[in-house]
PDB file of C-alpha atoms and ligand atoms in Angstrom:
ATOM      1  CA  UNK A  25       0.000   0.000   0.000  1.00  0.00           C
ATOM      2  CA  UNK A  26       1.468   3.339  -0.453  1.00  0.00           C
ATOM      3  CA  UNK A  27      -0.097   7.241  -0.059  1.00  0.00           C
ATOM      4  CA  UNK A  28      -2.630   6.737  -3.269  1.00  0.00           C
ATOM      5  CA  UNK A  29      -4.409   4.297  -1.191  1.00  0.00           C
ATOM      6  CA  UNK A  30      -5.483   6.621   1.559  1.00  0.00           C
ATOM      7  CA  UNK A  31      -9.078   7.712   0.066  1.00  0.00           C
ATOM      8  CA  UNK A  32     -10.062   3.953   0.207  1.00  0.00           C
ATOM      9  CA  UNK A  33      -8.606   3.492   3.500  1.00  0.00           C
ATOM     10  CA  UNK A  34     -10.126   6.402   5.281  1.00  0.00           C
ATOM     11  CA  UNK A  35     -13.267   4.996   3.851  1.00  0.00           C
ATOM     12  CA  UNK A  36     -12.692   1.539   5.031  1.00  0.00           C
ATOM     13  CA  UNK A  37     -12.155   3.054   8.144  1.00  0.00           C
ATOM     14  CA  UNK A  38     -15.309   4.889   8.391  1.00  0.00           C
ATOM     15  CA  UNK A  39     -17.082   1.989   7.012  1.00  0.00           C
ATOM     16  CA  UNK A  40     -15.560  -0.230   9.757  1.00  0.00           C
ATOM     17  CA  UNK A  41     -16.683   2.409  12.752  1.00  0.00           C
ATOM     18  CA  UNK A  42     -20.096   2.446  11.439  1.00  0.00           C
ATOM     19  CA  UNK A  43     -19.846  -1.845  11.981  1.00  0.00           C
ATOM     20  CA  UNK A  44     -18.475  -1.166  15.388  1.00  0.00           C
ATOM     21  CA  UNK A  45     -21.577   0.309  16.557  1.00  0.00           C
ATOM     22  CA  UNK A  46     -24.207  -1.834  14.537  1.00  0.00           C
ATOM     23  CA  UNK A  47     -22.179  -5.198  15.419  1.00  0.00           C
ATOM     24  CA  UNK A  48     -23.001  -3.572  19.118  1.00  0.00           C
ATOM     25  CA  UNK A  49     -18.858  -3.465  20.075  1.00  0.00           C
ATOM     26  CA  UNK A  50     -19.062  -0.038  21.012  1.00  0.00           C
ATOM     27  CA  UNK A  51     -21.752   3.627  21.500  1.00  0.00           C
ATOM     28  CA  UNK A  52     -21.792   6.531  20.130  1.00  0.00           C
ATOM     29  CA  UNK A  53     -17.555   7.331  19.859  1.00  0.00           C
ATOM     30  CA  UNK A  54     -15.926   5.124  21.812  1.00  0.00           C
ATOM     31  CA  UNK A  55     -13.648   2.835  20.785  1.00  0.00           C
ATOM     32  CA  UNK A  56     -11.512   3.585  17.586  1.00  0.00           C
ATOM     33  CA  UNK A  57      -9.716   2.048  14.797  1.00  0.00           C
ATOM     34  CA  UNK A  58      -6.608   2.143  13.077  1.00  0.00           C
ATOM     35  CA  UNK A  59      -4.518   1.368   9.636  1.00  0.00           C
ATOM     36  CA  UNK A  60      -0.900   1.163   8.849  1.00  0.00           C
ATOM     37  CA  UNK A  61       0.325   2.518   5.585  1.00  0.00           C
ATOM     38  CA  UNK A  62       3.962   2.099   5.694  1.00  0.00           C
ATOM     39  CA  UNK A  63       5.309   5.079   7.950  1.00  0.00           C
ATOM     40  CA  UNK A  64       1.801   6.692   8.282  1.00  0.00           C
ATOM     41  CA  UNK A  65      -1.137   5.564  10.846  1.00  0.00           C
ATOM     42  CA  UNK A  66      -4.442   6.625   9.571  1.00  0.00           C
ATOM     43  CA  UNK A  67      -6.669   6.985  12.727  1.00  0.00           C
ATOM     44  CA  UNK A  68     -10.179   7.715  13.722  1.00  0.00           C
ATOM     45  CA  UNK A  69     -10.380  11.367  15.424  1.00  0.00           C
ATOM     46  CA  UNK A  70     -11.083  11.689  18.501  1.00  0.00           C
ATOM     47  CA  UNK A  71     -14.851  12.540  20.085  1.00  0.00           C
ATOM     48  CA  UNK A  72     -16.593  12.270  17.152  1.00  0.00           C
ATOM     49  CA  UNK A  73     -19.668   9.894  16.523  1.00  0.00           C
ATOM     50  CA  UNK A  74     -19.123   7.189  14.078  1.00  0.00           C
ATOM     51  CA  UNK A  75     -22.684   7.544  12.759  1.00  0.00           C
ATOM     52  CA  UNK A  76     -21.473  11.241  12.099  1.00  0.00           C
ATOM     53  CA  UNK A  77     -18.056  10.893  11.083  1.00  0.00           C
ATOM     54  CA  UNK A  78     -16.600  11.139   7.415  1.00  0.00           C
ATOM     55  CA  UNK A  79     -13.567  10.048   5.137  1.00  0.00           C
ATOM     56  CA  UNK A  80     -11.858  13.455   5.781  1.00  0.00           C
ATOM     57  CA  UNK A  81     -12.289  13.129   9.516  1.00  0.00           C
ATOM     58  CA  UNK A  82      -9.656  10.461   9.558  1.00  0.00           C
ATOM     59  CA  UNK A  83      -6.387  11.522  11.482  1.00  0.00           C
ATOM     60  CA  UNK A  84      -2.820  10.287   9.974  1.00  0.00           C
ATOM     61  CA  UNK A  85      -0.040  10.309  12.232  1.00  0.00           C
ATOM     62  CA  UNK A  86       3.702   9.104  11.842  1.00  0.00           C
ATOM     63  CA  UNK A  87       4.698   6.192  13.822  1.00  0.00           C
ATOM     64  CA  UNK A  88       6.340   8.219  16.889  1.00  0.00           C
ATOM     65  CA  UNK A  89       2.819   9.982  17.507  1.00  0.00           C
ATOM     66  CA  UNK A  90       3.419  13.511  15.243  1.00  0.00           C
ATOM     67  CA  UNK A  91       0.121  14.378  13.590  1.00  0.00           C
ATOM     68  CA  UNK A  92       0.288  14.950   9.599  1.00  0.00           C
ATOM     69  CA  UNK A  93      -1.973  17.760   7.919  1.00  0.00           C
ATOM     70  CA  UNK A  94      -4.723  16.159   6.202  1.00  0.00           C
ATOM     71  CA  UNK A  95      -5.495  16.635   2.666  1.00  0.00           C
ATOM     72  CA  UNK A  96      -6.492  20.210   2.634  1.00  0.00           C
ATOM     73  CA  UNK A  97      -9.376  19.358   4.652  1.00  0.00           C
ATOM     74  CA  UNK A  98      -9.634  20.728   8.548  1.00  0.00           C
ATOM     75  CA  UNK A  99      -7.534  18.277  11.093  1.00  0.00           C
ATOM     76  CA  UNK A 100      -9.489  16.528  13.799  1.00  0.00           C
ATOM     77  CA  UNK A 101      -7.231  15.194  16.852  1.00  0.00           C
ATOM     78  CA  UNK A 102      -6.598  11.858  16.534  1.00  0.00           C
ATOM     79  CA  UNK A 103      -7.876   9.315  18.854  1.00  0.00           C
ATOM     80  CA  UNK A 104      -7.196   9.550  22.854  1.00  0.00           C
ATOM     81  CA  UNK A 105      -5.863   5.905  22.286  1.00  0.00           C
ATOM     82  CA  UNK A 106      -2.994   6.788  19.754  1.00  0.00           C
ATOM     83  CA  UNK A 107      -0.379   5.884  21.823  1.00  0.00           C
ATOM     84  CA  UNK A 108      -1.583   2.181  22.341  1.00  0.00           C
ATOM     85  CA  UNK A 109      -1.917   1.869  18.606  1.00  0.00           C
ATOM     86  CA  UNK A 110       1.581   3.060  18.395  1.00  0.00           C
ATOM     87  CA  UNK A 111       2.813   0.968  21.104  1.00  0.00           C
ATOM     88  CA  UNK A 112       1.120  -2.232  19.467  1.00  0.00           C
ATOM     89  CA  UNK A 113       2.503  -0.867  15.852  1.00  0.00           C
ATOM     90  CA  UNK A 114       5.676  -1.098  17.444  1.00  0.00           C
ATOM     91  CA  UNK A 115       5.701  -4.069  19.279  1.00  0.00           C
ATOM     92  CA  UNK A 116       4.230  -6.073  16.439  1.00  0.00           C
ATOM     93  CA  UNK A 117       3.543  -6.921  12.643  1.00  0.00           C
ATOM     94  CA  UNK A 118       0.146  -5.524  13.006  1.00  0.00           C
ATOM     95  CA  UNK A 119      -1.212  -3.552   9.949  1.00  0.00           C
ATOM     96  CA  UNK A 120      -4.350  -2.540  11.590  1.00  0.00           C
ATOM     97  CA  UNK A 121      -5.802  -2.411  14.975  1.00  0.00           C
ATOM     98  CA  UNK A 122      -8.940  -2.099  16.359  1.00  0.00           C
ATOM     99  CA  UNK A 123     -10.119  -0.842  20.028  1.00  0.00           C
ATOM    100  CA  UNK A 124     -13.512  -1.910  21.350  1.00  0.00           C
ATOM    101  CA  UNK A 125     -15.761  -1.628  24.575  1.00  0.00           C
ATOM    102  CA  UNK A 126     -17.965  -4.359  24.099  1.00  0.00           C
ATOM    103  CA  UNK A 127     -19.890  -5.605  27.027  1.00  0.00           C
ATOM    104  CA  UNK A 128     -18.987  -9.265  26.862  1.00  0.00           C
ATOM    105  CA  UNK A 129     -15.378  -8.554  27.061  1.00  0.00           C
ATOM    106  CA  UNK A 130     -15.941  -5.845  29.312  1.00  0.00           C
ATOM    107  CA  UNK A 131     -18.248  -8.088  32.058  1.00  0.00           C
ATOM    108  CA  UNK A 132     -15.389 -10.433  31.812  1.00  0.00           C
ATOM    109  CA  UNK A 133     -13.159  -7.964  32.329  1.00  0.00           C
ATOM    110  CA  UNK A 134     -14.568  -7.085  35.482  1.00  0.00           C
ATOM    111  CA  UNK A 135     -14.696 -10.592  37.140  1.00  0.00           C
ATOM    112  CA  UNK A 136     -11.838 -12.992  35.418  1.00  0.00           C
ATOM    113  CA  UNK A 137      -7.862 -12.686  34.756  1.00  0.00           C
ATOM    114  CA  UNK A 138      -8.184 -14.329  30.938  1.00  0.00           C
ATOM    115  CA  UNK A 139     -10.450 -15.565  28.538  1.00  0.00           C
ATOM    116  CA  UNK A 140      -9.802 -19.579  29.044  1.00  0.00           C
ATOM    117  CA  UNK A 141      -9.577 -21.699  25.644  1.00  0.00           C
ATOM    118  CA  UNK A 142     -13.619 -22.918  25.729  1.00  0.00           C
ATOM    119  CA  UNK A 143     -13.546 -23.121  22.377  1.00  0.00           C
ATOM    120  CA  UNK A 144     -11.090 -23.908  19.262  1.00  0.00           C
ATOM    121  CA  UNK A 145     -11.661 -21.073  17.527  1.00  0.00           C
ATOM    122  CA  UNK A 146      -9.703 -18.891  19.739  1.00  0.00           C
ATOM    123  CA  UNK A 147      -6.271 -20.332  18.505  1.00  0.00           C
ATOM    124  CA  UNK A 148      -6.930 -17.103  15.588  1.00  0.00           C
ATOM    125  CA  UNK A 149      -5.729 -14.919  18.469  1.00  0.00           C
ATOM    126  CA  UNK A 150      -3.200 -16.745  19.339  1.00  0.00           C
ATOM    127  CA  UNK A 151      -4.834 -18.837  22.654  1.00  0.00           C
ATOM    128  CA  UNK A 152      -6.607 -18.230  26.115  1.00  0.00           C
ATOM    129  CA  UNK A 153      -6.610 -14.078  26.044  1.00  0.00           C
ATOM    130  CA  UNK A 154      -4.829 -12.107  29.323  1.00  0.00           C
ATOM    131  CA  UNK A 155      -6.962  -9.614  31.102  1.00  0.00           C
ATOM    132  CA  UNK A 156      -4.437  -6.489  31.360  1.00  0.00           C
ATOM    133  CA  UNK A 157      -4.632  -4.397  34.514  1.00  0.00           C
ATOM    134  CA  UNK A 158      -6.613  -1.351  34.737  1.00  0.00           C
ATOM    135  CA  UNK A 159      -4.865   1.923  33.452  1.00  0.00           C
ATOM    136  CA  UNK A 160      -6.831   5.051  33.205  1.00  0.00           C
ATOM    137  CA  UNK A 161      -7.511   5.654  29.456  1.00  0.00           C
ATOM    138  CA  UNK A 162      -5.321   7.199  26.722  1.00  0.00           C
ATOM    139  CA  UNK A 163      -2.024   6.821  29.059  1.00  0.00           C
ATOM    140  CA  UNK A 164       1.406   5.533  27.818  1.00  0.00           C
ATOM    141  CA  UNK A 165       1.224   3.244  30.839  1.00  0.00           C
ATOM    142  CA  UNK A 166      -2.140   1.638  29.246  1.00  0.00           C
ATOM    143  CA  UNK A 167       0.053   1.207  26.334  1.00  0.00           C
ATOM    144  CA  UNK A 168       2.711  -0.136  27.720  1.00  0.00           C
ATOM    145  CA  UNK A 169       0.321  -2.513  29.670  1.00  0.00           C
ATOM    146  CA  UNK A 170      -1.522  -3.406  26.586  1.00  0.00           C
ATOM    147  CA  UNK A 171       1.653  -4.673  25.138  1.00  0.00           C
ATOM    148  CA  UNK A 172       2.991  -6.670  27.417  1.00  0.00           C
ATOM    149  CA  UNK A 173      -0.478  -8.760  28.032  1.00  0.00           C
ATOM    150  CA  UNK A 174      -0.662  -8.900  23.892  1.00  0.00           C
ATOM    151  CA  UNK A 175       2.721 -10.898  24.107  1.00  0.00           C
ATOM    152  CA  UNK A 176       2.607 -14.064  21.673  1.00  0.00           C
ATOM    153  CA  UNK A 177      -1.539 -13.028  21.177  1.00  0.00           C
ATOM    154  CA  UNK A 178      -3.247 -11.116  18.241  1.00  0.00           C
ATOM    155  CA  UNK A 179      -6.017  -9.591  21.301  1.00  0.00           C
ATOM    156  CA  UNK A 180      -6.058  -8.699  24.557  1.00  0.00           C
ATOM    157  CA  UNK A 181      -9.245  -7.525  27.061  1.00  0.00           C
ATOM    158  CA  UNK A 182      -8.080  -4.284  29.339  1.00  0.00           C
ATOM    159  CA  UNK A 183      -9.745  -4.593  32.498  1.00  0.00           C
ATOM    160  CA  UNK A 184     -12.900  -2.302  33.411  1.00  0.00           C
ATOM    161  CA  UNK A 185     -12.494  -0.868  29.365  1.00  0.00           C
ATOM    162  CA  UNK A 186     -12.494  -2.900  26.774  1.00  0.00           C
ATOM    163  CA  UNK A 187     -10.163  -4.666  24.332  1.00  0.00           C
ATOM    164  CA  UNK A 188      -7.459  -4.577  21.603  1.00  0.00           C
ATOM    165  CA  UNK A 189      -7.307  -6.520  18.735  1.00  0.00           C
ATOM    166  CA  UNK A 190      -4.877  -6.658  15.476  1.00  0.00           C
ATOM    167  CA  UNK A 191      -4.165  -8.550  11.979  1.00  0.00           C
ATOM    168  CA  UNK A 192      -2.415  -8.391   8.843  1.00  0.00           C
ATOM    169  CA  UNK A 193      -5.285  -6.192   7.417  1.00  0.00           C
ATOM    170  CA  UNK A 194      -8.417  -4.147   8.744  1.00  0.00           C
ATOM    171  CA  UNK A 195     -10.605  -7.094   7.691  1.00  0.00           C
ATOM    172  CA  UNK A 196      -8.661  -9.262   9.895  1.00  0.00           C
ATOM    173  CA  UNK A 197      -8.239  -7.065  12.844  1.00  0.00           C
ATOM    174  CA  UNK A 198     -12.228  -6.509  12.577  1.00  0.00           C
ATOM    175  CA  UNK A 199     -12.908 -10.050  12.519  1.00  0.00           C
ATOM    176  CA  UNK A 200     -10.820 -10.939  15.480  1.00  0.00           C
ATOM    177  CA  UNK A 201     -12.612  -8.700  17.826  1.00  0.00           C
ATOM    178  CA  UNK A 202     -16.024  -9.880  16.722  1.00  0.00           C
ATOM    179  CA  UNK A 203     -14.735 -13.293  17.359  1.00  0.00           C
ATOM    180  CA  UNK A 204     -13.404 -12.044  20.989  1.00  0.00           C
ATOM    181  CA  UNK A 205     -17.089 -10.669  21.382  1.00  0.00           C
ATOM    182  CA  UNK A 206     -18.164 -14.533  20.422  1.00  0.00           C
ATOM    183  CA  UNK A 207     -16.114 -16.231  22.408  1.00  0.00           C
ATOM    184  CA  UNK A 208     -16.685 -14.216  25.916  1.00  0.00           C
ATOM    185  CA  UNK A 209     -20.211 -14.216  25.272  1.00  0.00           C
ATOM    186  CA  UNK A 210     -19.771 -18.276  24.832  1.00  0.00           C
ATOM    187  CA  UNK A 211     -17.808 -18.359  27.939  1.00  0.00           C
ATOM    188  CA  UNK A 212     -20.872 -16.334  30.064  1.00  0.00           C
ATOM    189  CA  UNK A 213     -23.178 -18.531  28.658  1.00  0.00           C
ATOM    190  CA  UNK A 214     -21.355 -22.350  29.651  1.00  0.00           C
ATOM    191  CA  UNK A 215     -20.267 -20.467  33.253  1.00  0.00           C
ATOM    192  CA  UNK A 216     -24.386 -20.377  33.398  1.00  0.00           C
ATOM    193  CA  UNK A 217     -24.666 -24.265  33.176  1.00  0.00           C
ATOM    194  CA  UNK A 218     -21.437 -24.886  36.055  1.00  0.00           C
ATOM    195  CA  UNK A 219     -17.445 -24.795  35.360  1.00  0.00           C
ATOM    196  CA  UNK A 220     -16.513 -25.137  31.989  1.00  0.00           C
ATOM    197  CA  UNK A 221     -14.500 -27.799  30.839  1.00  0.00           C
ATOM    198  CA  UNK A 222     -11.317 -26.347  29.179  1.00  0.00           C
ATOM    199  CA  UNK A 223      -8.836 -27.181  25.646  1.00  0.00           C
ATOM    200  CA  UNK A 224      -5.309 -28.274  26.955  1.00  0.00           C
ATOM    201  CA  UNK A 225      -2.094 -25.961  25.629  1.00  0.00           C
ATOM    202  CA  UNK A 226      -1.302 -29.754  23.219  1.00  0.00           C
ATOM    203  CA  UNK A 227      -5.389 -29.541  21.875  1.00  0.00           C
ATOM    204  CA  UNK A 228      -5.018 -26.059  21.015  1.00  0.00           C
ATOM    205  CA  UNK A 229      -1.689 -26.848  19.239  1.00  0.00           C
ATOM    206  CA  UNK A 230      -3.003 -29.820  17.434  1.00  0.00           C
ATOM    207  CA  UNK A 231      -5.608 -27.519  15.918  1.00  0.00           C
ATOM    208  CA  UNK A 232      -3.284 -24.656  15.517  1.00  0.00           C
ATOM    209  CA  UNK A 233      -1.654 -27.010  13.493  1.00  0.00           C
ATOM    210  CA  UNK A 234      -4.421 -28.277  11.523  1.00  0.00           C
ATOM    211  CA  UNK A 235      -5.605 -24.955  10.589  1.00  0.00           C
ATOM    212  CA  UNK A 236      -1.730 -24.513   9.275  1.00  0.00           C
ATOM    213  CA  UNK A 237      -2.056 -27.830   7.244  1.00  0.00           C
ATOM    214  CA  UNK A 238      -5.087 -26.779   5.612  1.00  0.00           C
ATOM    215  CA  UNK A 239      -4.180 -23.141   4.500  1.00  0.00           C
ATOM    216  CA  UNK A 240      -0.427 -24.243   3.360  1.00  0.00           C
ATOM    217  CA  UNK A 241      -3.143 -26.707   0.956  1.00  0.00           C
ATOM    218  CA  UNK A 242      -5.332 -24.050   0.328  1.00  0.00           C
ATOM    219  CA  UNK A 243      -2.111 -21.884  -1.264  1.00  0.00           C
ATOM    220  CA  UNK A 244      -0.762 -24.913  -2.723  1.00  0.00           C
ATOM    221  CA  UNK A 245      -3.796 -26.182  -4.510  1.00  0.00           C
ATOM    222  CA  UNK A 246      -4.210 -23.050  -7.297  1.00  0.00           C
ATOM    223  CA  UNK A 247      -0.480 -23.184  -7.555  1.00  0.00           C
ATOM    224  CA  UNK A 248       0.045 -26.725  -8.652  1.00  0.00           C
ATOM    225  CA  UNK A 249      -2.539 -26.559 -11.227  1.00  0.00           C
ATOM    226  CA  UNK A 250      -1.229 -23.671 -13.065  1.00  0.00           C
TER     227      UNK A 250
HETATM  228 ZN1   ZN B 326     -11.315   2.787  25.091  1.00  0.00          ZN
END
């Protein structure tokens, strides 16, 4: 991707806020979203509603945090959660990230240390998902907290707030935290029936490995008849 891609990606990015609030992971302008493009972090502004906000509202800042004009248009502020995209840009090969404050993550938040492996389907982020400590909003040390819970994981829940997830594209990123949203929800509902039985750290690898497997075919198949 390169700097003639912007236009589409500050519409994907509206497009994606508008799915934040419909998929019911966040209300009225919390949460945010963001996009790598090389050196350049497009961003959704701060304090604006998604069902209000437009293309040109999108922020772009460089990776250490230094805003960028926009494209003639006025400049918004960039999300008060910059600096944990930044951190998470840093810390990983994430090309997009988005922020939530659903209420299934956030219930859990509130009451457990980690999402536990109920289901298979959480080996996309990466396994069981930490619970980072609380951190008042928009500070480095929520960044910096973020981070380290994120270690070896493509999501992580931040206690009493929200979560964080990321992937190689927006799509990805997207889909991972409506797949958190699944999964915690899933959890709340078999903690209703008793305990929950648990996968193992060698189940979740066997299907970790499966789903490997099958993709490396899935590449190889169109290749090998060409
Ligand atoms: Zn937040």
């Amino acid at each position: 991707m390169n700097r003639s891609d912007l236009p589409e990606l500050r519409a994907q990015l509206v497009g994606y806020s508008a799915r934040l609030l419909s998929d019911g992971l966040a209300v009225g302008s919390a949460g945010n979203i963001s996009v790598r493009l090389g050196e350049i972090i497009a961003i959704t502004p701060s304090g604006i509603r998604y069902d209000e906000m437009r293309p040109a509202d999108v922020c772009l800042v460089t990776l250490d945090g230094a805003q960028l004009p926009g494209d003639g248009e006025p400049t918004e502020t960039p999300s008060s959660e910059t600096p944990m995209h930044l951190a998470i840009y840093a810390a990983t090969d994430a090309a997009a990230v988005v922020h939530t404050h659903s209420p299934e993550v956030i219930a859990l938040s509130a009451t457990r240390p980690e999402l536990p492996a109920i289901h298979y389907a959480i080996t996309a982020l990466g396994g069981p998902v930490r619970v980072a400590p609380y951190v008042r909003f928009g500070s480095d040390s929520l960044a910096a907290a973020a981070v380290t819970a994120l270690d070896g994981r493509a999501a992580v829940i931040l206690r009493n707030h929200g979560a964080v997830t990321y992937g190689r594209d927006l799509a990805e990123a997207y889909e991972r935290a409506v797949l958190l949203e699944w999964l915690a929800r899933t959890y709340r509902l078999a903690l209703s029936y008793g305990e929950p039985a648990t996968l193992s750290p060698a189940e979740l690898d066997e299907v970790a490995a499966e789903t490997r497997r099958r993709r490396y075919g899935e590449r190889r198949g169109p290749q090998a008849s060409s």
